[in-house]
Amino acid sequence: GAVVSQHPSRVICKSGTSVKIECRSLDFQATTMFWYRQFPKQSLMLMATSNEGSKATYEQGVEKDKFLINHASLTLSTLTVTSAHPEDSSFYICSAQTVGAVLNQPQHFGDGTRLSIL
Amino acid sequence: SQQGEEDPQALSIQEGENATMNCSYKTSINNLQWYRQNSGRGLVHLILIRSNEREKHSGRLRVTLDTSKKSSSLLITASRAADTASYFCATVFEMDSSYKLIFGSGTRLLVRP
């Protein structure tokens, strides 16, 4: 149980393109989803917390207009990298928590999206 | 930075040996979690240890927690080549009634067959 699907797994596109990444909870409802960014051989850095039906909460230093987050339902959150540039190339990972989950429960992660901007 | 530190950054051992990874964190915690990441994949939850617990086991995994030293360790016994992965500790950071995970820097484990 508690499966999170992330799509696409790999994107290669030209500079200036906007890219949308989807994160779905397949067998549970998630009021909260998280978006992380990970550079090679480094740890995960939280970008934003996505709350169903409300605006996302962005971490310091993350551009809201650059990384658009939409969490329109209890099973889907999307991250759109707008006008992507080579420096946006990275591994993006989402995670989700079940409805009513408190801090003593783990997060469930998608398999990540490797974004390469040429 | 809220991020914790892990050591070693990289560890290479022979199959059958034990692997120990350490994690230090900065703030008081409710719990500490360990995750595993295979190369190019998402994270898989391994163990959650609460702040009032000192040790926890799951199969070949053993986690200890010392809140006085703000540190935790993950021990993998009788390692296998399939244990090759990156391992991260994570603590829950609470602010304004919301919670988020803060990950340590990670340990890259290589188990040689």
mmCIF file of C-alpha atoms in Angstrom:
data_model
loop_
_atom_site.group_PDB
_atom_site.id
_atom_site.type_symbol
_atom_site.label_atom_id
_atom_site.label_comp_id
_atom_site.label_asym_id
_atom_site.label_seq_id
_atom_site.Cartn_x
_atom_site.Cartn_y
_atom_site.Cartn_z
ATOM 1 C CA GLY A 1 0.000 0.000 0.000
ATOM 2 C CA ALA A 2 0.846 3.725 0.038
ATOM 3 C CA VAL A 3 2.135 3.919 -3.521
ATOM 4 C CA VAL A 4 3.113 7.234 -5.054
ATOM 5 C CA SER A 5 3.463 7.490 -8.808
ATOM 6 C CA GLN A 6 5.543 10.238 -10.376
ATOM 7 C CA HIS A 7 5.488 11.002 -14.077
ATOM 8 C CA PRO A 8 7.427 11.443 -16.270
ATOM 9 C CA SER A 9 10.515 9.653 -15.045
ATOM 10 C CA ARG A 10 12.791 11.442 -17.492
ATOM 11 C CA VAL A 11 12.494 14.674 -19.449
ATOM 12 C CA ILE A 12 14.946 16.155 -21.920
ATOM 13 C CA CYS A 13 13.951 19.442 -23.459
ATOM 14 C CA LYS A 14 15.213 22.700 -24.855
ATOM 15 C CA SER A 15 15.894 25.792 -22.821
ATOM 16 C CA GLY A 16 12.802 27.962 -22.459
ATOM 17 C CA THR A 17 10.375 25.048 -22.353
ATOM 18 C CA SER A 18 7.949 24.635 -19.463
ATOM 19 C CA VAL A 19 7.819 21.170 -17.969
ATOM 20 C CA LYS A 20 5.039 19.671 -15.877
ATOM 21 C CA ILE A 21 5.688 16.846 -13.420
ATOM 22 C CA GLU A 22 2.822 14.896 -11.875
ATOM 23 C CA CYS A 23 2.732 13.219 -8.491
ATOM 24 C CA ARG A 24 -0.152 10.880 -7.740
ATOM 25 C CA SER A 25 -1.054 8.903 -4.675
ATOM 26 C CA LEU A 26 -2.477 5.699 -6.105
ATOM 27 C CA ASP A 27 -4.112 3.962 -3.203
ATOM 28 C CA PHE A 28 -4.544 6.642 -0.581
ATOM 29 C CA GLN A 29 -5.573 10.247 -0.225
ATOM 30 C CA ALA A 30 -2.907 12.837 0.482
ATOM 31 C CA THR A 31 -3.744 16.250 1.849
ATOM 32 C CA THR A 32 -0.087 17.146 1.835
ATOM 33 C CA MET A 33 2.544 16.475 -0.788
ATOM 34 C CA PHE A 34 6.139 17.624 -0.793
ATOM 35 C CA TRP A 35 8.446 18.509 -3.660
ATOM 36 C CA TYR A 36 12.185 17.993 -3.352
ATOM 37 C CA ARG A 37 15.139 18.708 -5.553
ATOM 38 C CA GLN A 38 18.293 16.621 -5.522
ATOM 39 C CA PHE A 39 21.621 17.314 -7.205
ATOM 40 C CA PRO A 40 24.042 14.451 -7.964
ATOM 41 C CA LYS A 41 25.521 12.844 -4.874
ATOM 42 C CA GLN A 42 23.725 15.294 -2.643
ATOM 43 C CA SER A 43 20.806 15.132 -0.258
ATOM 44 C CA LEU A 44 17.194 16.077 -0.861
ATOM 45 C CA MET A 45 16.327 19.731 -0.482
ATOM 46 C CA LEU A 46 12.719 20.575 0.201
ATOM 47 C CA MET A 47 11.355 23.033 -2.342
ATOM 48 C CA ALA A 48 7.749 23.387 -1.268
ATOM 49 C CA THR A 49 4.874 21.861 0.644
ATOM 50 C CA SER A 50 1.763 21.357 -1.423
ATOM 51 C CA ASN A 51 -1.566 21.429 0.393
ATOM 52 C CA GLU A 52 -4.771 20.261 -1.260
ATOM 53 C CA GLY A 53 -7.058 23.160 -2.022
ATOM 54 C CA SER A 54 -4.692 25.884 -0.913
ATOM 55 C CA LYS A 55 -1.532 27.617 -1.972
ATOM 56 C CA ALA A 56 1.771 25.856 -1.666
ATOM 57 C CA THR A 57 4.285 26.883 0.945
ATOM 58 C CA TYR A 58 7.677 27.513 -0.602
ATOM 59 C CA GLU A 59 11.019 27.205 1.111
ATOM 60 C CA GLN A 60 13.293 30.171 1.325
ATOM 61 C CA GLY A 61 15.125 30.794 -1.916
ATOM 62 C CA VAL A 62 12.672 28.884 -4.117
ATOM 63 C CA GLU A 63 11.040 31.052 -6.766
ATOM 64 C CA LYS A 64 7.272 30.720 -6.692
ATOM 65 C CA ASP A 65 6.859 31.972 -10.243
ATOM 66 C CA LYS A 66 9.499 29.582 -11.492
ATOM 67 C CA PHE A 67 8.178 26.452 -9.815
ATOM 68 C CA LEU A 68 4.392 26.435 -9.993
ATOM 69 C CA ILE A 69 2.648 23.933 -7.759
ATOM 70 C CA ASN A 70 -0.958 22.872 -8.033
ATOM 71 C CA HIS A 71 -2.661 20.434 -5.670
ATOM 72 C CA ALA A 72 -6.191 20.306 -7.018
ATOM 73 C CA SER A 73 -7.246 16.969 -5.588
ATOM 74 C CA LEU A 74 -6.396 14.618 -2.750
ATOM 75 C CA THR A 75 -4.491 12.351 -5.123
ATOM 76 C CA LEU A 76 -2.655 14.703 -7.474
ATOM 77 C CA SER A 77 -0.086 17.445 -7.181
ATOM 78 C CA THR A 78 1.787 18.949 -10.108
ATOM 79 C CA LEU A 79 5.039 20.860 -10.315
ATOM 80 C CA THR A 80 5.579 23.009 -13.400
ATOM 81 C CA VAL A 81 9.061 24.299 -14.079
ATOM 82 C CA THR A 82 8.387 27.374 -16.167
ATOM 83 C CA SER A 83 10.777 28.544 -18.878
ATOM 84 C CA ALA A 84 13.327 25.980 -17.787
ATOM 85 C CA HIS A 85 17.022 26.689 -18.197
ATOM 86 C CA PRO A 86 20.078 24.433 -17.903
ATOM 87 C CA GLU A 87 20.537 25.360 -14.238
ATOM 88 C CA ASP A 88 17.109 23.847 -13.540
ATOM 89 C CA SER A 89 18.407 20.444 -14.577
ATOM 90 C CA SER A 90 18.099 18.200 -11.560
ATOM 91 C CA PHE A 91 16.314 15.229 -10.034
ATOM 92 C CA TYR A 92 12.900 16.201 -8.712
ATOM 93 C CA ILE A 93 11.141 13.934 -6.205
ATOM 94 C CA CYS A 94 7.701 14.158 -4.672
ATOM 95 C CA SER A 95 6.356 12.574 -1.530
ATOM 96 C CA ALA A 96 2.964 12.322 0.079
ATOM 97 C CA GLN A 97 1.409 11.822 3.469
ATOM 98 C CA THR A 98 -1.933 10.201 4.100
ATOM 99 C CA VAL A 99 -4.915 12.221 5.240
ATOM 100 C CA GLY A 100 -4.745 12.741 8.946
ATOM 101 C CA ALA A 101 -1.132 11.634 9.151
ATOM 102 C CA VAL A 102 0.747 13.143 11.998
ATOM 103 C CA LEU A 103 4.425 13.631 12.337
ATOM 104 C CA ASN A 104 5.042 10.103 13.564
ATOM 105 C CA GLN A 105 4.361 8.589 10.176
ATOM 106 C CA PRO A 106 6.743 8.255 7.238
ATOM 107 C CA GLN A 107 6.356 9.916 3.892
ATOM 108 C CA HIS A 108 5.821 7.918 0.728
ATOM 109 C CA PHE A 109 8.027 8.863 -2.191
ATOM 110 C CA GLY A 110 7.639 8.793 -5.937
ATOM 111 C CA ASP A 111 10.453 7.461 -8.099
ATOM 112 C CA GLY A 112 11.607 10.889 -9.151
ATOM 113 C CA THR A 113 11.872 12.805 -12.416
ATOM 114 C CA ARG A 114 15.238 13.487 -13.997
ATOM 115 C CA LEU A 115 15.007 16.804 -15.807
ATOM 116 C CA SER A 116 17.678 17.705 -18.338
ATOM 117 C CA ILE A 117 17.518 21.098 -20.031
ATOM 118 C CA LEU A 118 19.675 21.488 -23.110
ATOM 119 C CA SER B 1 20.966 25.228 7.810
ATOM 120 C CA GLN B 2 18.625 22.791 9.471
ATOM 121 C CA GLN B 3 20.107 19.884 7.598
ATOM 122 C CA GLY B 4 21.854 17.222 9.606
ATOM 123 C CA GLU B 5 25.149 15.644 8.886
ATOM 124 C CA GLU B 6 25.906 12.023 8.192
ATOM 125 C CA ASP B 7 29.141 10.162 8.261
ATOM 126 C CA PRO B 8 30.797 8.633 6.578
ATOM 127 C CA GLN B 9 29.859 10.242 3.274
ATOM 128 C CA ALA B 10 30.817 7.034 1.527
ATOM 129 C CA LEU B 11 31.404 3.514 2.772
ATOM 130 C CA SER B 12 32.714 0.497 0.901
ATOM 131 C CA ILE B 13 32.568 -2.921 2.528
ATOM 132 C CA GLN B 14 32.715 -6.573 1.593
ATOM 133 C CA GLU B 15 29.551 -8.616 1.443
ATOM 134 C CA GLY B 16 28.862 -10.203 4.817
ATOM 135 C CA GLU B 17 30.407 -7.366 6.795
ATOM 136 C CA ASN B 18 28.411 -4.938 8.922
ATOM 137 C CA ALA B 19 27.858 -1.334 7.883
ATOM 138 C CA THR B 20 27.391 1.491 10.350
ATOM 139 C CA MET B 21 26.213 4.954 9.386
ATOM 140 C CA ASN B 22 25.912 7.878 11.751
ATOM 141 C CA CYS B 23 23.636 10.880 11.735
ATOM 142 C CA SER B 24 23.759 14.062 13.765
ATOM 143 C CA TYR B 25 21.015 16.662 13.905
ATOM 144 C CA LYS B 26 20.606 20.129 15.287
ATOM 145 C CA THR B 27 17.173 20.661 16.796
ATOM 146 C CA SER B 28 15.076 18.750 19.311
ATOM 147 C CA ILE B 29 13.035 16.056 17.609
ATOM 148 C CA ASN B 30 9.843 14.074 17.902
ATOM 149 C CA ASN B 31 11.240 11.246 15.826
ATOM 150 C CA LEU B 32 14.049 10.381 13.462
ATOM 151 C CA GLN B 33 13.579 8.399 10.286
ATOM 152 C CA TRP B 34 15.946 6.469 8.048
ATOM 153 C CA TYR B 35 15.416 6.153 4.313
ATOM 154 C CA ARG B 36 17.170 4.284 1.549
ATOM 155 C CA GLN B 37 17.611 5.500 -2.031
ATOM 156 C CA ASN B 38 18.739 3.318 -4.886
ATOM 157 C CA SER B 39 20.550 5.186 -7.625
ATOM 158 C CA GLY B 40 18.180 7.342 -9.653
ATOM 159 C CA ARG B 41 15.123 6.292 -7.674
ATOM 160 C CA GLY B 42 12.889 7.632 -4.955
ATOM 161 C CA LEU B 43 13.293 7.016 -1.256
ATOM 162 C CA VAL B 44 12.075 4.018 0.669
ATOM 163 C CA HIS B 45 11.281 4.305 4.353
ATOM 164 C CA LEU B 46 13.270 1.919 6.551
ATOM 165 C CA ILE B 47 12.736 2.711 10.216
ATOM 166 C CA LEU B 48 11.183 5.427 12.368
ATOM 167 C CA ILE B 49 12.451 5.808 15.915
ATOM 168 C CA ARG B 50 10.681 8.052 18.370
ATOM 169 C CA SER B 51 12.485 10.434 20.690
ATOM 170 C CA ASN B 52 11.635 8.320 23.729
ATOM 171 C CA GLU B 53 13.119 5.190 22.148
ATOM 172 C CA ARG B 54 16.783 4.280 22.292
ATOM 173 C CA GLU B 55 16.969 1.341 19.918
ATOM 174 C CA LYS B 56 14.856 -0.260 17.251
ATOM 175 C CA HIS B 57 15.278 -3.324 15.068
ATOM 176 C CA SER B 58 13.862 -4.372 11.735
ATOM 177 C CA GLY B 59 15.315 -7.504 10.191
ATOM 178 C CA ARG B 60 19.019 -6.862 9.589
ATOM 179 C CA LEU B 61 18.638 -3.195 10.483
ATOM 180 C CA ARG B 62 19.333 -1.739 13.893
ATOM 181 C CA VAL B 63 18.831 1.925 14.694
ATOM 182 C CA THR B 64 19.947 3.687 17.844
ATOM 183 C CA LEU B 65 19.074 7.162 19.030
ATOM 184 C CA ASP B 66 20.888 9.316 21.567
ATOM 185 C CA THR B 67 18.911 12.498 22.088
ATOM 186 C CA SER B 68 21.464 13.891 24.536
ATOM 187 C CA LYS B 69 24.067 13.833 21.767
ATOM 188 C CA LYS B 70 21.558 14.567 19.018
ATOM 189 C CA SER B 71 22.763 11.578 17.072
ATOM 190 C CA SER B 72 21.539 8.338 15.583
ATOM 191 C CA SER B 73 23.154 5.358 13.933
ATOM 192 C CA LEU B 74 21.990 2.791 11.415
ATOM 193 C CA LEU B 75 23.615 -0.618 11.479
ATOM 194 C CA ILE B 76 23.131 -3.083 8.653
ATOM 195 C CA THR B 77 24.301 -6.531 9.642
ATOM 196 C CA ALA B 78 25.512 -9.252 7.287
ATOM 197 C CA SER B 79 25.423 -6.877 4.334
ATOM 198 C CA ARG B 80 24.502 -7.993 0.833
ATOM 199 C CA ALA B 81 25.365 -6.541 -2.554
ATOM 200 C CA ALA B 82 21.697 -5.549 -2.841
ATOM 201 C CA ASP B 83 22.160 -3.216 0.145
ATOM 202 C CA THR B 84 24.227 -0.930 -2.098
ATOM 203 C CA ALA B 85 22.388 2.403 -1.991
ATOM 204 C CA SER B 86 22.410 5.815 -0.357
ATOM 205 C CA TYR B 87 21.038 6.052 3.151
ATOM 206 C CA PHE B 88 19.563 9.196 4.634
ATOM 207 C CA CYS B 89 18.401 10.124 8.083
ATOM 208 C CA ALA B 90 15.598 12.641 8.380
ATOM 209 C CA THR B 91 14.096 14.606 11.219
ATOM 210 C CA VAL B 92 10.700 16.211 11.428
ATOM 211 C CA PHE B 93 10.741 19.977 11.629
ATOM 212 C CA GLU B 94 7.608 21.613 12.920
ATOM 213 C CA MET B 95 6.651 25.213 12.263
ATOM 214 C CA ASP B 96 3.302 26.986 12.212
ATOM 215 C CA SER B 97 1.383 23.728 12.683
ATOM 216 C CA SER B 98 2.955 22.220 9.612
ATOM 217 C CA TYR B 99 5.578 19.526 9.417
ATOM 218 C CA LYS B 100 8.373 18.804 7.024
ATOM 219 C CA LEU B 101 11.235 16.350 6.788
ATOM 220 C CA ILE B 102 14.779 17.645 6.905
ATOM 221 C CA PHE B 103 17.252 15.191 5.434
ATOM 222 C CA GLY B 104 20.821 14.558 6.393
ATOM 223 C CA SER B 105 23.615 14.666 3.875
ATOM 224 C CA GLY B 106 23.489 10.899 3.300
ATOM 225 C CA THR B 107 25.896 7.992 3.231
ATOM 226 C CA ARG B 108 26.642 6.180 -0.031
ATOM 227 C CA LEU B 109 27.119 2.518 0.739
ATOM 228 C CA LEU B 110 28.827 0.124 -1.649
ATOM 229 C CA VAL B 111 28.733 -3.551 -0.772
ATOM 230 C CA ARG B 112 31.238 -5.506 -2.858
ATOM 231 C CA PRO B 113 30.214 -9.057 -3.755
#
